[in-house]
């Protein structure tokens, strides 16, 4: 049997926009989902702002490389933020019959 689990830990995300316009935030999120279907996208509401973030990176270098892709797609200045990110452990083979 292969077991893996998800956990949250310190890491990085790319913050794409901080806006007080909810519609704009959801439009950006939609565009990100279409262009980067393998990356999780988040909207964080910190009154009065909607912050759109994407990715779960444990290494800053990986976040910076992805940041460039996002900036090219949207023609905006995205930036790296520290966040508790979702990680998953690689599946481990375990014997459950003892």
PDB file of C-alpha atoms in Angstrom:
ATOM      1  CA  UNK A   1       0.000   0.000   0.000  1.00  0.00           C
ATOM      2  CA  UNK A   2       1.268   3.493  -0.786  1.00  0.00           C
ATOM      3  CA  UNK A   3       0.530   6.192   1.781  1.00  0.00           C
ATOM      4  CA  UNK A   4       0.948   9.906   1.304  1.00  0.00           C
ATOM      5  CA  UNK A   5      -0.427  12.842   3.219  1.00  0.00           C
ATOM      6  CA  UNK A   6      -0.809  16.577   2.883  1.00  0.00           C
ATOM      7  CA  UNK A   7       0.307  19.128   5.420  1.00  0.00           C
ATOM      8  CA  UNK A   8       0.850  22.877   5.662  1.00  0.00           C
ATOM      9  CA  UNK A   9       4.274  24.356   6.183  1.00  0.00           C
ATOM     10  CA  UNK A  10       6.291  27.494   5.539  1.00  0.00           C
ATOM     11  CA  UNK A  11       6.822  28.312   1.900  1.00  0.00           C
ATOM     12  CA  UNK A  12       6.055  30.762  -0.881  1.00  0.00           C
ATOM     13  CA  UNK A  13       3.253  31.768  -3.202  1.00  0.00           C
ATOM     14  CA  UNK A  14       3.037  34.262  -6.031  1.00  0.00           C
ATOM     15  CA  UNK A  15       0.691  37.140  -5.177  1.00  0.00           C
ATOM     16  CA  UNK A  16      -0.813  38.288  -8.438  1.00  0.00           C
ATOM     17  CA  UNK A  17      -3.051  41.151  -7.341  1.00  0.00           C
ATOM     18  CA  UNK A  18      -4.436  42.930  -4.307  1.00  0.00           C
ATOM     19  CA  UNK A  19      -7.657  44.749  -5.153  1.00  0.00           C
ATOM     20  CA  UNK A  20     -10.798  45.968  -3.445  1.00  0.00           C
ATOM     21  CA  UNK A  21     -12.794  44.856  -6.506  1.00  0.00           C
ATOM     22  CA  UNK A  22     -14.171  41.354  -5.941  1.00  0.00           C
ATOM     23  CA  UNK A  23     -15.063  40.882  -9.626  1.00  0.00           C
ATOM     24  CA  UNK A  24     -11.522  41.713 -10.722  1.00  0.00           C
ATOM     25  CA  UNK A  25     -10.088  39.219  -8.229  1.00  0.00           C
ATOM     26  CA  UNK A  26     -12.309  36.398  -9.479  1.00  0.00           C
ATOM     27  CA  UNK A  27     -11.599  37.263 -13.138  1.00  0.00           C
ATOM     28  CA  UNK A  28      -7.837  37.038 -12.475  1.00  0.00           C
ATOM     29  CA  UNK A  29      -8.313  33.753 -10.602  1.00  0.00           C
ATOM     30  CA  UNK A  30     -10.264  32.348 -13.548  1.00  0.00           C
ATOM     31  CA  UNK A  31      -7.539  33.339 -16.021  1.00  0.00           C
ATOM     32  CA  UNK A  32      -4.878  31.738 -13.793  1.00  0.00           C
ATOM     33  CA  UNK A  33      -6.866  28.503 -13.538  1.00  0.00           C
ATOM     34  CA  UNK A  34      -7.201  28.347 -17.334  1.00  0.00           C
ATOM     35  CA  UNK A  35      -3.494  28.914 -17.916  1.00  0.00           C
ATOM     36  CA  UNK A  36      -2.022  27.025 -14.947  1.00  0.00           C
ATOM     37  CA  UNK A  37      -4.443  24.146 -14.243  1.00  0.00           C
ATOM     38  CA  UNK A  38      -1.873  22.255 -12.161  1.00  0.00           C
ATOM     39  CA  UNK A  39      -1.366  25.082  -9.654  1.00  0.00           C
ATOM     40  CA  UNK A  40      -3.775  25.836  -6.821  1.00  0.00           C
ATOM     41  CA  UNK A  41      -5.148  29.370  -6.804  1.00  0.00           C
ATOM     42  CA  UNK A  42      -6.339  31.219  -3.706  1.00  0.00           C
ATOM     43  CA  UNK A  43      -8.359  34.332  -2.944  1.00  0.00           C
ATOM     44  CA  UNK A  44      -7.654  35.711   0.508  1.00  0.00           C
ATOM     45  CA  UNK A  45      -9.950  38.432   1.787  1.00  0.00           C
ATOM     46  CA  UNK A  46      -8.260  40.878   4.145  1.00  0.00           C
ATOM     47  CA  UNK A  47     -10.708  43.747   4.418  1.00  0.00           C
ATOM     48  CA  UNK A  48     -10.993  45.699   2.219  1.00  0.00           C
ATOM     49  CA  UNK A  49      -8.705  43.759  -0.178  1.00  0.00           C
ATOM     50  CA  UNK A  50      -9.030  40.566  -2.176  1.00  0.00           C
ATOM     51  CA  UNK A  51      -5.578  39.060  -2.678  1.00  0.00           C
ATOM     52  CA  UNK A  52      -5.119  36.516  -5.446  1.00  0.00           C
ATOM     53  CA  UNK A  53      -2.265  34.073  -4.868  1.00  0.00           C
ATOM     54  CA  UNK A  54      -1.132  31.016  -6.767  1.00  0.00           C
ATOM     55  CA  UNK A  55       1.136  28.083  -6.072  1.00  0.00           C
ATOM     56  CA  UNK A  56       2.599  26.091  -3.208  1.00  0.00           C
ATOM     57  CA  UNK A  57       6.372  26.371  -3.337  1.00  0.00           C
ATOM     58  CA  UNK A  58       8.780  25.181  -0.664  1.00  0.00           C
ATOM     59  CA  UNK A  59      11.730  26.857  -2.416  1.00  0.00           C
ATOM     60  CA  UNK A  60      11.880  30.556  -3.254  1.00  0.00           C
ATOM     61  CA  UNK A  61      13.735  29.809  -6.535  1.00  0.00           C
ATOM     62  CA  UNK A  62      10.781  27.788  -7.840  1.00  0.00           C
ATOM     63  CA  UNK A  63       8.353  30.560  -6.852  1.00  0.00           C
ATOM     64  CA  UNK A  64      10.502  33.159  -8.642  1.00  0.00           C
ATOM     65  CA  UNK A  65      10.605  31.103 -11.845  1.00  0.00           C
ATOM     66  CA  UNK A  66       6.823  30.722 -11.743  1.00  0.00           C
ATOM     67  CA  UNK A  67       6.425  34.438 -10.967  1.00  0.00           C
ATOM     68  CA  UNK A  68       8.011  35.236 -14.348  1.00  0.00           C
ATOM     69  CA  UNK A  69       5.477  33.010 -16.150  1.00  0.00           C
ATOM     70  CA  UNK A  70       2.581  34.747 -14.385  1.00  0.00           C
ATOM     71  CA  UNK A  71       3.955  38.221 -15.159  1.00  0.00           C
ATOM     72  CA  UNK A  72       4.377  37.318 -18.840  1.00  0.00           C
ATOM     73  CA  UNK A  73       0.807  36.020 -19.049  1.00  0.00           C
ATOM     74  CA  UNK A  74      -0.882  38.951 -17.306  1.00  0.00           C
ATOM     75  CA  UNK A  75       1.561  41.807 -18.040  1.00  0.00           C
ATOM     76  CA  UNK A  76       1.546  42.826 -14.365  1.00  0.00           C
ATOM     77  CA  UNK A  77       4.027  42.896 -11.502  1.00  0.00           C
ATOM     78  CA  UNK A  78       3.360  39.854  -9.352  1.00  0.00           C
ATOM     79  CA  UNK A  79       5.505  39.255  -6.304  1.00  0.00           C
ATOM     80  CA  UNK A  80       6.589  36.507  -3.940  1.00  0.00           C
ATOM     81  CA  UNK A  81       4.977  36.224  -0.502  1.00  0.00           C
ATOM     82  CA  UNK A  82       5.727  33.937   2.421  1.00  0.00           C
ATOM     83  CA  UNK A  83       2.734  31.809   3.331  1.00  0.00           C
ATOM     84  CA  UNK A  84       1.750  28.510   4.900  1.00  0.00           C
ATOM     85  CA  UNK A  85       1.645  26.352   1.809  1.00  0.00           C
ATOM     86  CA  UNK A  86       0.138  22.960   1.123  1.00  0.00           C
ATOM     87  CA  UNK A  87       2.698  20.204   0.750  1.00  0.00           C
ATOM     88  CA  UNK A  88       2.331  16.500   0.198  1.00  0.00           C
ATOM     89  CA  UNK A  89       4.769  13.812   1.148  1.00  0.00           C
ATOM     90  CA  UNK A  90       5.909  11.432  -1.520  1.00  0.00           C
ATOM     91  CA  UNK A  91       4.034   8.171  -1.291  1.00  0.00           C
ATOM     92  CA  UNK A  92       5.781   5.569   0.865  1.00  0.00           C
ATOM     93  CA  UNK A  93       5.367   1.862   0.436  1.00  0.00           C
ATOM     94  CA  UNK A  94       4.155   0.371   3.724  1.00  0.00           C
ATOM     95  CA  UNK A  95       3.065  -3.081   4.752  1.00  0.00           C
ATOM     96  CA  UNK A  96      -0.322  -2.895   6.485  1.00  0.00           C
ATOM     97  CA  UNK A  97      -0.564  -6.633   7.123  1.00  0.00           C
ATOM     98  CA  UNK A  98       1.084  -7.278  10.474  1.00  0.00           C
TER      99      UNK A  98
END
